[in-house]
Amino acid sequence: MRRWIKRILIVVAVFVLPVVAFYFYATWQGERELRAVIAELDATGEPWRWDDLNAARLPLADKDDVRELVYSVNRLVPGEFDKWQARDWSLDRPAFVAFAPEEWPAFDKHVELIKDAITEAQKLCEMPRARLRVRAEDPIISKTRHLVSILQYGVAWHAQLGDLDAAAADCLAMVHISNSLQDELDLVSPLVRNAMLLIALASVERTVAQGQLAPSWLKKLQQSLFEFDHERALVHALRGRRAEIRGVFAALAEGRGSALGLAPYRAKGTPIGESFLEMYYHTNLKQAEAWTLRHLTKALEAVQSPEPERSRLWLQLEKERQGVPGVAPFVVSIGWFQKTRVLHRRTGAHVNCTITGLAAENFRRDLGRWPKSLHELCPAYLAKIPDDPYTGEPLKLRVTDDGIVVYSVGADGKQSGTYQEELAAKRNPICYEFRLWNVPQRRQIVARE
């Protein structure tokens, strides 16, 4: 009997005590780290908890709330148009290319179905401070994206009809509805906002390429883009995610939810293995929460830093993701993080190129020629040349046979404003530029291959 007791004690000493010791040490260490991070955040004096962030938001005035307008526009779109749009490729063409005579009737017929929806959406032109509050599991995001798609067709339709003022109004409405998501505290809004804004910017380029837009509209679009706080939208999303994770970890600690359930695309193991892994994740909950809070705080510092410091901080953050404790990588949503960062910089580059391109078009309208350098635009048309988000240096200008290109060097530092030349070779090329054509080269009809 004594021999069995001795064996049991040995097993306990070898296998059980180390596990118990690890559990208590990890819990103590995690609690210590979490308290330190919370103290650091509280010491900043800025709101960072969810309730405090919501309380700090500016109240939404009824005249700025676009929720009902978004639903109103969507109600005016018949299902027949949506079915046609799903298989339509008519907008997949360079900005300066107009519809050929044989193409136009079918396009005109279908866009006529949504002319009331386009008119309704243009009310956004008079709402420069348009705002949208996104709620949990809210279909408003997809409805808003659909509204921008309707306006995109409006741009092509009005431009073909020669009504560039109406096309510019469609563009301005798109910019305003994109801006409406800049105060949201969720992860989805920045991705949708960037996607909508890129469509708006491409539509601005198309409008200018289809004729000669009035200087008043050029200035209005330029000012609207200039006033948009591009960094603010990402800052709000990161702050919202940082505040939200406290609730996520609290739910896990209280047994409301599975830590393994947070892992995307994870192959399930054996029941015993799953139980031990769940126990391990629970042991590291506080350490994971502390790491996540600190990581998102560093991300906020990176977003608000100028280049090239920003790129250095982002690279440092990516290196920190090696050996991340517990469920932290699932809660942080690293995939979303990387995608948002890439799209955010690309959109920022395109916004700055568009602002500069509109100034160059106004310069041409006044002086009858293109600027020889972007410095010629200052200070009459631009207070300063906008920076390239990838370098922190001014954007670049390239002269072409048929006009000029304002461009960013892009993430690889090798872009040179050749997007349109590559369009025939690439199905979905990434744009880091704003192109302006000489007036004789605008509104061309080219043979489709």
Short mmCIF file of C-alpha atoms in Angstrom, two decimals:
data_model
loop_
_atom_site.label_atom_id
_atom_site.label_comp_id
_atom_site.label_asym_id
_atom_site.label_seq_id
_atom_site.Cartn_x
_atom_site.Cartn_y
_atom_site.Cartn_z
CA MET A 1 0.00 0.00 0.00
CA ARG A 2 2.82 2.34 0.90
CA ARG A 3 4.46 1.60 -2.43
CA TRP A 4 1.30 2.74 -4.30
CA ILE A 5 1.06 5.90 -2.23
CA LYS A 6 4.68 6.63 -2.97
CA ARG A 7 4.07 6.14 -6.71
CA ILE A 8 1.03 8.41 -6.62
CA LEU A 9 3.02 11.11 -4.84
CA ILE A 10 5.78 10.84 -7.44
CA VAL A 11 3.24 11.21 -10.27
CA VAL A 12 1.71 14.22 -8.54
CA ALA A 13 5.12 15.78 -7.98
CA VAL A 14 6.27 15.18 -11.57
CA PHE A 15 3.11 15.93 -13.53
CA VAL A 16 0.54 17.78 -11.44
CA LEU A 17 2.56 20.22 -9.34
CA PRO A 18 4.39 21.80 -12.35
CA VAL A 19 1.03 22.36 -14.06
CA VAL A 20 -0.45 23.93 -10.94
CA ALA A 21 2.67 26.05 -10.41
CA PHE A 22 2.57 27.18 -14.05
CA TYR A 23 -1.12 28.08 -13.72
CA PHE A 24 -0.62 30.22 -10.63
CA TYR A 25 2.53 31.87 -12.01
CA ALA A 26 0.91 32.66 -15.35
CA THR A 27 -2.18 34.05 -13.63
CA TRP A 28 -0.10 36.20 -11.27
CA GLN A 29 2.15 37.44 -14.07
CA GLY A 30 -0.82 38.16 -16.33
CA GLU A 31 -2.63 40.09 -13.60
CA ARG A 32 0.49 42.12 -12.97
CA GLU A 33 0.99 42.95 -16.65
CA LEU A 34 -2.68 43.82 -17.16
CA ARG A 35 -2.73 46.22 -14.20
CA ALA A 36 0.39 47.95 -15.54
CA VAL A 37 -1.15 48.44 -19.01
CA ILE A 38 -4.43 49.75 -17.61
CA ALA A 39 -2.51 52.18 -15.39
CA GLU A 40 -0.59 53.42 -18.46
CA LEU A 41 -3.81 53.97 -20.41
CA ASP A 42 -5.51 55.74 -17.50
CA ALA A 43 -2.46 58.00 -17.08
CA THR A 44 -2.93 59.42 -20.60
CA GLY A 45 -6.12 61.15 -19.49
CA GLU A 46 -7.84 60.20 -22.76
CA PRO A 47 -11.00 58.06 -22.89
CA TRP A 48 -10.20 54.49 -23.89
CA ARG A 49 -12.93 52.34 -22.34
CA TRP A 50 -15.99 51.59 -24.45
CA ASP A 51 -18.50 53.63 -22.44
CA ASP A 52 -16.10 56.58 -22.25
CA LEU A 53 -15.45 56.49 -26.01
CA ASN A 54 -19.16 56.48 -26.78
CA ALA A 55 -19.76 59.32 -24.33
CA ALA A 56 -17.00 61.37 -25.97
CA ARG A 57 -18.51 61.10 -29.44
CA LEU A 58 -20.18 64.19 -30.80
CA PRO A 59 -23.98 63.94 -30.79
CA LEU A 60 -25.48 63.08 -34.16
CA ALA A 61 -27.67 65.93 -35.43
CA ASP A 62 -30.83 64.91 -37.26
CA LYS A 63 -29.82 66.95 -40.31
CA ASP A 64 -26.55 64.98 -40.59
CA ASP A 65 -27.98 61.49 -40.05
CA VAL A 66 -28.06 59.73 -43.43
CA ARG A 67 -29.52 56.39 -42.31
CA GLU A 68 -33.00 57.01 -43.68
CA LEU A 69 -31.60 58.48 -46.90
CA VAL A 70 -29.53 55.33 -47.49
CA TYR A 71 -32.62 53.14 -47.10
CA SER A 72 -34.67 55.50 -49.26
CA VAL A 73 -32.19 55.24 -52.15
CA ASN A 74 -32.09 51.45 -51.91
CA ARG A 75 -35.89 51.22 -51.99
CA LEU A 76 -35.89 53.08 -55.31
CA VAL A 77 -33.64 50.49 -57.01
CA PRO A 78 -35.68 47.79 -58.78
CA GLY A 79 -34.54 44.19 -58.70
CA GLU A 80 -34.30 44.19 -62.50
CA PHE A 81 -31.40 46.64 -62.30
CA ASP A 82 -29.56 44.62 -59.65
CA LYS A 83 -29.78 41.48 -61.80
CA TRP A 84 -28.38 43.35 -64.81
CA GLN A 85 -25.65 45.02 -62.73
CA ALA A 86 -24.44 41.65 -61.42
CA ARG A 87 -23.34 40.66 -64.95
CA ASP A 88 -22.49 44.13 -66.32
CA TRP A 89 -18.92 45.10 -67.24
CA SER A 90 -19.67 48.43 -68.91
CA LEU A 91 -17.72 50.47 -66.33
CA ASP A 92 -14.61 48.33 -66.77
CA ARG A 93 -12.87 50.77 -69.12
CA PRO A 94 -10.30 53.60 -68.93
CA ALA A 95 -11.70 56.88 -67.64
CA PHE A 96 -11.31 58.75 -70.94
CA VAL A 97 -13.24 56.16 -72.98
CA ALA A 98 -16.89 56.93 -73.80
CA PHE A 99 -19.59 54.47 -74.76
CA ALA A 100 -19.64 53.34 -78.37
CA PRO A 101 -22.96 53.88 -80.24
CA GLU A 102 -23.75 50.17 -80.17
CA GLU A 103 -23.12 49.93 -76.40
CA TRP A 104 -25.06 52.93 -75.21
CA PRO A 105 -28.73 51.89 -75.69
CA ALA A 106 -28.52 48.89 -73.33
CA PHE A 107 -26.66 50.90 -70.70
CA ASP A 108 -29.06 53.86 -70.99
CA LYS A 109 -32.08 51.56 -70.75
CA HIS A 110 -30.96 50.01 -67.47
CA VAL A 111 -29.65 53.17 -65.78
CA GLU A 112 -32.98 54.85 -66.58
CA LEU A 113 -34.44 52.40 -64.06
CA ILE A 114 -32.46 54.04 -61.22
CA LYS A 115 -32.59 57.72 -62.21
CA ASP A 116 -34.91 58.46 -59.25
CA ALA A 117 -32.50 56.67 -56.91
CA ILE A 118 -29.60 58.72 -58.32
CA THR A 119 -31.53 61.96 -57.79
CA GLU A 120 -32.35 60.92 -54.23
CA ALA A 121 -28.70 60.05 -53.52
CA GLN A 122 -27.57 63.44 -54.81
CA LYS A 123 -29.16 64.99 -51.70
CA LEU A 124 -25.88 64.02 -50.05
CA CYS A 125 -24.24 66.93 -51.92
CA GLU A 126 -25.87 69.25 -49.42
CA MET A 127 -24.69 67.16 -46.44
CA PRO A 128 -20.95 67.81 -46.02
CA ARG A 129 -21.16 66.61 -42.41
CA ALA A 130 -23.13 63.45 -43.21
CA ARG A 131 -22.75 60.82 -40.50
CA LEU A 132 -23.84 57.23 -40.11
CA ARG A 133 -24.04 55.26 -36.87
CA VAL A 134 -23.38 51.56 -37.43
CA ARG A 135 -25.07 49.16 -35.05
CA ALA A 136 -24.29 45.51 -34.31
CA GLU A 137 -25.35 43.18 -37.15
CA ASP A 138 -26.60 46.22 -39.05
CA PRO A 139 -27.39 45.83 -42.79
CA ILE A 140 -26.78 49.55 -43.29
CA ILE A 141 -23.16 48.89 -44.32
CA SER A 142 -24.13 46.83 -47.37
CA LYS A 143 -26.92 49.33 -48.19
CA THR A 144 -24.39 52.18 -48.09
CA ARG A 145 -22.02 50.31 -50.39
CA HIS A 146 -24.94 49.74 -52.78
CA LEU A 147 -25.74 53.47 -52.77
CA VAL A 148 -22.19 54.25 -53.91
CA SER A 149 -22.53 51.69 -56.70
CA ILE A 150 -25.72 53.43 -57.87
CA LEU A 151 -23.93 56.79 -57.92
CA GLN A 152 -21.04 55.23 -59.86
CA TYR A 153 -23.49 54.35 -62.62
CA GLY A 154 -24.89 57.86 -62.34
CA VAL A 155 -21.43 59.32 -63.05
CA ALA A 156 -20.96 57.25 -66.21
CA TRP A 157 -24.54 57.97 -67.34
CA HIS A 158 -24.43 61.72 -66.78
CA ALA A 159 -20.94 62.03 -68.29
CA GLN A 160 -22.04 60.22 -71.46
CA LEU A 161 -25.04 62.55 -71.72
CA GLY A 162 -22.66 65.51 -71.45
CA ASP A 163 -24.05 66.66 -68.10
CA LEU A 164 -20.75 66.97 -66.22
CA ASP A 165 -22.33 69.08 -63.48
CA ALA A 166 -24.63 66.16 -62.60
CA ALA A 167 -21.70 63.73 -62.80
CA ALA A 168 -19.72 65.95 -60.42
CA ALA A 169 -22.70 66.02 -58.05
CA ASP A 170 -22.71 62.21 -58.08
CA CYS A 171 -18.99 62.26 -57.19
CA LEU A 172 -19.47 64.74 -54.35
CA ALA A 173 -22.33 62.65 -52.95
CA MET A 174 -20.02 59.60 -52.97
CA VAL A 175 -17.31 61.50 -51.08
CA HIS A 176 -19.81 62.67 -48.45
CA ILE A 177 -21.30 59.19 -47.88
CA SER A 178 -17.78 57.73 -47.60
CA ASN A 179 -16.91 60.37 -45.03
CA SER A 180 -20.04 59.50 -43.04
CA LEU A 181 -18.27 56.43 -41.59
CA GLN A 182 -15.19 58.21 -40.27
CA ASP A 183 -16.33 58.29 -36.62
CA GLU A 184 -17.33 54.63 -36.31
CA LEU A 185 -15.70 52.42 -33.69
CA ASP A 186 -15.97 49.06 -35.47
CA LEU A 187 -13.57 47.08 -37.66
CA VAL A 188 -15.73 46.85 -40.78
CA SER A 189 -16.41 50.55 -41.35
CA PRO A 190 -12.79 51.49 -42.32
CA LEU A 191 -12.67 48.78 -44.98
CA VAL A 192 -16.03 49.78 -46.44
CA ARG A 193 -15.22 53.49 -46.24
CA ASN A 194 -11.92 53.01 -48.08
CA ALA A 195 -13.58 50.87 -50.76
CA MET A 196 -16.30 53.48 -51.33
CA LEU A 197 -13.84 56.34 -51.41
CA LEU A 198 -11.69 54.59 -54.03
CA ILE A 199 -14.79 54.26 -56.22
CA ALA A 200 -15.53 57.96 -55.69
CA LEU A 201 -11.98 58.95 -56.66
CA ALA A 202 -12.06 56.82 -59.82
CA SER A 203 -15.38 58.48 -60.66
CA VAL A 204 -13.85 61.94 -60.23
CA GLU A 205 -11.09 60.97 -62.66
CA ARG A 206 -13.70 59.68 -65.14
CA THR A 207 -15.74 62.89 -64.90
CA VAL A 208 -12.73 65.10 -65.64
CA ALA A 209 -11.66 62.77 -68.48
CA GLN A 210 -15.04 63.04 -70.22
CA GLY A 211 -14.92 66.80 -70.88
CA GLN A 212 -14.08 70.05 -69.14
CA LEU A 213 -15.56 70.29 -65.67
CA ALA A 214 -16.48 73.76 -64.44
CA PRO A 215 -13.85 75.36 -62.13
CA SER A 216 -16.46 75.74 -59.40
CA TRP A 217 -16.95 71.96 -59.30
CA LEU A 218 -13.22 71.32 -59.42
CA LYS A 219 -12.75 73.50 -56.35
CA LYS A 220 -15.74 72.01 -54.54
CA LEU A 221 -14.53 68.44 -55.02
CA GLN A 222 -10.97 69.39 -54.11
CA GLN A 223 -12.11 71.12 -50.93
CA SER A 224 -14.35 68.23 -49.91
CA LEU A 225 -11.46 65.76 -50.21
CA PHE A 226 -9.04 68.12 -48.50
CA GLU A 227 -11.31 68.54 -45.49
CA PHE A 228 -11.68 64.81 -44.94
CA ASP A 229 -9.56 63.62 -42.01
CA HIS A 230 -8.22 60.36 -43.43
CA GLU A 231 -6.25 59.40 -40.30
CA ARG A 232 -9.16 60.05 -37.98
CA ALA A 233 -11.23 57.19 -39.41
CA LEU A 234 -8.56 54.56 -38.74
CA VAL A 235 -7.79 56.02 -35.31
CA HIS A 236 -11.46 55.69 -34.31
CA ALA A 237 -11.59 52.08 -35.52
CA LEU A 238 -8.45 51.12 -33.57
CA ARG A 239 -9.68 52.86 -30.43
CA GLY A 240 -13.00 51.09 -30.76
CA ARG A 241 -11.34 47.70 -31.14
CA ARG A 242 -9.05 48.34 -28.17
CA ALA A 243 -12.05 49.23 -26.02
CA GLU A 244 -14.12 46.32 -27.28
CA ILE A 245 -11.57 43.64 -26.39
CA ARG A 246 -12.07 44.25 -22.67
CA GLY A 247 -15.57 42.88 -23.07
CA VAL A 248 -14.30 39.94 -25.13
CA PHE A 249 -11.79 38.90 -22.47
CA ALA A 250 -14.31 39.45 -19.67
CA ALA A 251 -16.75 37.10 -21.40
CA LEU A 252 -14.06 34.43 -21.79
CA ALA A 253 -13.00 34.74 -18.17
CA GLU A 254 -16.61 34.28 -17.04
CA GLY A 255 -17.07 31.23 -19.25
CA ARG A 256 -19.34 33.02 -21.74
CA GLY A 257 -17.78 31.72 -24.92
CA SER A 258 -14.93 29.52 -26.05
CA ALA A 259 -11.37 30.75 -26.56
CA LEU A 260 -10.94 28.18 -29.33
CA GLY A 261 -14.02 29.61 -31.04
CA LEU A 262 -12.10 32.82 -31.70
CA ALA A 263 -9.52 31.04 -33.87
CA PRO A 264 -10.50 31.36 -37.56
CA TYR A 265 -10.12 28.38 -39.92
CA ARG A 266 -8.72 26.15 -37.16
CA ALA A 267 -8.66 22.40 -37.65
CA LYS A 268 -10.21 20.65 -34.67
CA GLY A 269 -8.20 18.13 -32.67
CA THR A 270 -9.18 15.30 -30.34
CA PRO A 271 -11.63 16.08 -27.49
CA ILE A 272 -8.86 15.69 -24.87
CA GLY A 273 -6.49 17.88 -26.88
CA GLU A 274 -9.21 20.51 -27.32
CA SER A 275 -9.87 20.56 -23.57
CA PHE A 276 -6.19 21.00 -22.69
CA LEU A 277 -5.80 23.76 -25.30
CA GLU A 278 -8.86 25.57 -23.95
CA MET A 279 -7.37 25.33 -20.44
CA TYR A 280 -4.06 26.73 -21.71
CA TYR A 281 -5.77 29.69 -23.37
CA HIS A 282 -7.72 30.43 -20.19
CA THR A 283 -4.51 30.32 -18.17
CA ASN A 284 -3.04 33.02 -20.41
CA LEU A 285 -6.12 35.24 -20.68
CA LYS A 286 -4.77 38.17 -18.68
CA GLN A 287 -1.39 38.08 -20.41
CA ALA A 288 -3.14 37.97 -23.78
CA GLU A 289 -5.36 40.91 -22.82
CA ALA A 290 -2.37 42.96 -21.63
CA TRP A 291 -0.45 42.23 -24.84
CA THR A 292 -3.46 43.10 -27.02
CA LEU A 293 -4.12 46.42 -25.28
CA ARG A 294 -0.47 47.42 -25.55
CA HIS A 295 -0.22 46.26 -29.18
CA LEU A 296 -3.24 48.31 -30.27
CA THR A 297 -1.92 51.33 -28.37
CA LYS A 298 1.34 51.07 -30.31
CA ALA A 299 -0.67 50.75 -33.53
CA LEU A 300 -2.45 54.00 -32.71
CA GLU A 301 0.90 55.70 -32.15
CA ALA A 302 2.09 54.40 -35.54
CA VAL A 303 -1.01 55.65 -37.38
CA GLN A 304 -0.54 59.14 -35.96
CA SER A 305 3.19 59.29 -36.77
CA PRO A 306 4.59 60.84 -39.97
CA GLU A 307 6.56 58.88 -42.55
CA PRO A 308 9.09 57.30 -42.47
CA GLU A 309 8.62 56.83 -38.72
CA ARG A 310 5.22 55.27 -39.33
CA SER A 311 6.62 52.52 -41.56
CA ARG A 312 9.36 51.77 -39.01
CA LEU A 313 6.75 51.40 -36.25
CA TRP A 314 4.53 49.16 -38.38
CA LEU A 315 7.45 46.84 -39.14
CA GLN A 316 8.25 46.72 -35.45
CA LEU A 317 4.65 45.78 -34.68
CA GLU A 318 4.73 42.95 -37.20
CA LYS A 319 7.88 41.54 -35.58
CA GLU A 320 6.15 41.59 -32.20
CA ARG A 321 3.56 39.12 -33.46
CA GLN A 322 6.04 36.27 -33.03
CA GLY A 323 5.24 34.25 -29.91
CA VAL A 324 2.04 36.15 -29.10
CA PRO A 325 0.42 34.86 -25.88
CA GLY A 326 -2.77 32.81 -25.96
CA VAL A 327 -5.77 34.10 -27.90
CA ALA A 328 -4.25 37.55 -28.51
CA PRO A 329 -3.71 37.06 -32.28
CA PHE A 330 -7.36 36.02 -32.71
CA VAL A 331 -8.72 38.97 -30.74
CA VAL A 332 -6.50 41.52 -32.48
CA SER A 333 -7.71 40.24 -35.87
CA ILE A 334 -4.27 40.45 -37.44
CA GLY A 335 -5.63 39.69 -40.92
CA TRP A 336 -7.98 42.67 -40.70
CA PHE A 337 -5.15 44.76 -39.26
CA GLN A 338 -2.87 44.12 -42.22
CA LYS A 339 -5.59 44.52 -44.84
CA THR A 340 -6.80 47.79 -43.33
CA ARG A 341 -3.29 49.18 -43.13
CA VAL A 342 -2.61 48.41 -46.82
CA LEU A 343 -5.95 49.82 -48.00
CA HIS A 344 -5.63 52.87 -45.75
CA ARG A 345 -2.30 53.94 -47.24
CA ARG A 346 -3.41 53.25 -50.79
CA THR A 347 -6.56 55.32 -50.33
CA GLY A 348 -4.55 58.13 -48.73
CA ALA A 349 -2.21 58.17 -51.72
CA HIS A 350 -5.11 58.23 -54.16
CA VAL A 351 -6.88 61.02 -52.24
CA ASN A 352 -3.76 63.20 -52.31
CA CYS A 353 -3.21 62.49 -56.01
CA THR A 354 -6.82 63.45 -56.76
CA ILE A 355 -6.60 66.69 -54.78
CA THR A 356 -3.42 67.60 -56.68
CA GLY A 357 -4.87 66.51 -60.02
CA LEU A 358 -7.95 68.71 -59.57
CA ALA A 359 -5.65 71.65 -58.77
CA ALA A 360 -3.66 70.92 -61.97
CA GLU A 361 -6.89 70.87 -64.02
CA ASN A 362 -7.87 74.25 -62.58
CA PHE A 363 -4.37 75.50 -63.44
CA ARG A 364 -4.88 74.37 -67.05
CA ARG A 365 -8.30 76.02 -67.23
CA ASP A 366 -6.78 79.33 -66.11
CA LEU A 367 -3.45 79.32 -67.97
CA GLY A 368 -4.12 77.09 -70.98
CA ARG A 369 -1.27 74.65 -70.23
CA TRP A 370 -0.28 71.98 -67.77
CA PRO A 371 2.07 72.82 -64.87
CA LYS A 372 5.69 71.94 -65.59
CA SER A 373 6.09 70.89 -61.97
CA LEU A 374 3.76 70.54 -59.01
CA HIS A 375 5.48 73.50 -57.37
CA GLU A 376 3.74 75.73 -59.93
CA LEU A 377 0.43 74.92 -58.24
CA CYS A 378 1.53 76.56 -54.98
CA PRO A 379 0.19 78.70 -53.44
CA ALA A 380 -2.60 79.71 -55.86
CA TYR A 381 -4.09 76.23 -56.28
CA LEU A 382 -2.55 74.33 -53.36
CA ALA A 383 -1.20 75.58 -50.04
CA LYS A 384 1.49 72.88 -50.38
CA ILE A 385 2.08 69.77 -52.43
CA PRO A 386 0.40 66.84 -50.63
CA ASP A 387 2.71 64.15 -49.29
CA ASP A 388 3.03 60.63 -50.59
CA PRO A 389 1.85 58.41 -47.68
CA TYR A 390 4.49 55.85 -48.60
CA THR A 391 7.48 58.17 -48.29
CA GLY A 392 6.38 61.32 -46.47
CA GLU A 393 7.77 63.27 -49.44
CA PRO A 394 5.77 65.30 -52.00
CA LEU A 395 3.86 63.50 -54.74
CA LYS A 396 5.41 63.30 -58.19
CA LEU A 397 4.40 64.52 -61.65
CA ARG A 398 4.95 62.74 -64.97
CA VAL A 399 4.28 64.26 -68.40
CA THR A 400 2.76 61.94 -71.03
CA ASP A 401 2.05 62.28 -74.75
CA ASP A 402 -1.62 62.90 -74.00
CA GLY A 403 -1.50 64.82 -70.68
CA ILE A 404 0.01 64.49 -67.21
CA VAL A 405 -0.07 62.06 -64.29
CA VAL A 406 0.16 62.87 -60.58
CA TYR A 407 1.35 59.76 -58.79
CA SER A 408 2.61 58.05 -55.65
CA VAL A 409 5.57 55.68 -55.76
CA GLY A 410 3.46 53.03 -54.00
CA ALA A 411 4.33 50.43 -51.41
CA ASP A 412 7.26 49.05 -53.42
CA GLY A 413 8.62 52.52 -54.21
CA LYS A 414 8.68 51.65 -57.93
CA GLN A 415 5.38 53.03 -59.23
CA SER A 416 5.79 55.72 -61.89
CA GLY A 417 2.27 56.69 -62.94
CA THR A 418 1.96 54.07 -65.69
CA TYR A 419 -1.33 52.57 -64.49
CA GLN A 420 -3.28 53.32 -67.66
CA GLU A 421 -0.57 51.93 -69.93
CA GLU A 422 -0.75 48.67 -67.97
CA LEU A 423 -4.55 48.55 -67.94
CA ALA A 424 -4.77 46.33 -71.01
CA ALA A 425 -2.40 43.80 -69.46
CA LYS A 426 -3.92 43.68 -65.99
CA ARG A 427 -7.48 42.82 -65.05
CA ASN A 428 -7.50 44.72 -61.78
CA PRO A 429 -4.40 46.92 -61.58
CA ILE A 430 -3.81 48.88 -58.39
CA CYS A 431 -3.98 52.63 -58.89
CA TYR A 432 -1.53 54.99 -57.23
CA GLU A 433 -2.22 57.95 -59.47
CA PHE A 434 -4.59 60.56 -60.89
CA ARG A 435 -4.36 60.99 -64.67
CA LEU A 436 -5.35 64.05 -66.70
CA TRP A 437 -5.73 63.97 -70.47
CA ASN A 438 -5.27 66.78 -72.96
CA VAL A 439 -8.71 68.00 -74.03
CA PRO A 440 -8.49 66.50 -77.58
CA GLN A 441 -7.79 63.07 -76.07
CA ARG A 442 -10.82 63.12 -73.76
CA ARG A 443 -14.07 61.26 -74.38
CA GLN A 444 -12.57 58.85 -76.89
CA ILE A 445 -14.29 55.81 -78.37
CA VAL A 446 -11.85 52.95 -78.79
CA ALA A 447 -12.46 49.49 -80.21
CA ARG A 448 -13.05 46.82 -77.61
CA GLU A 449 -10.89 43.73 -77.96
#
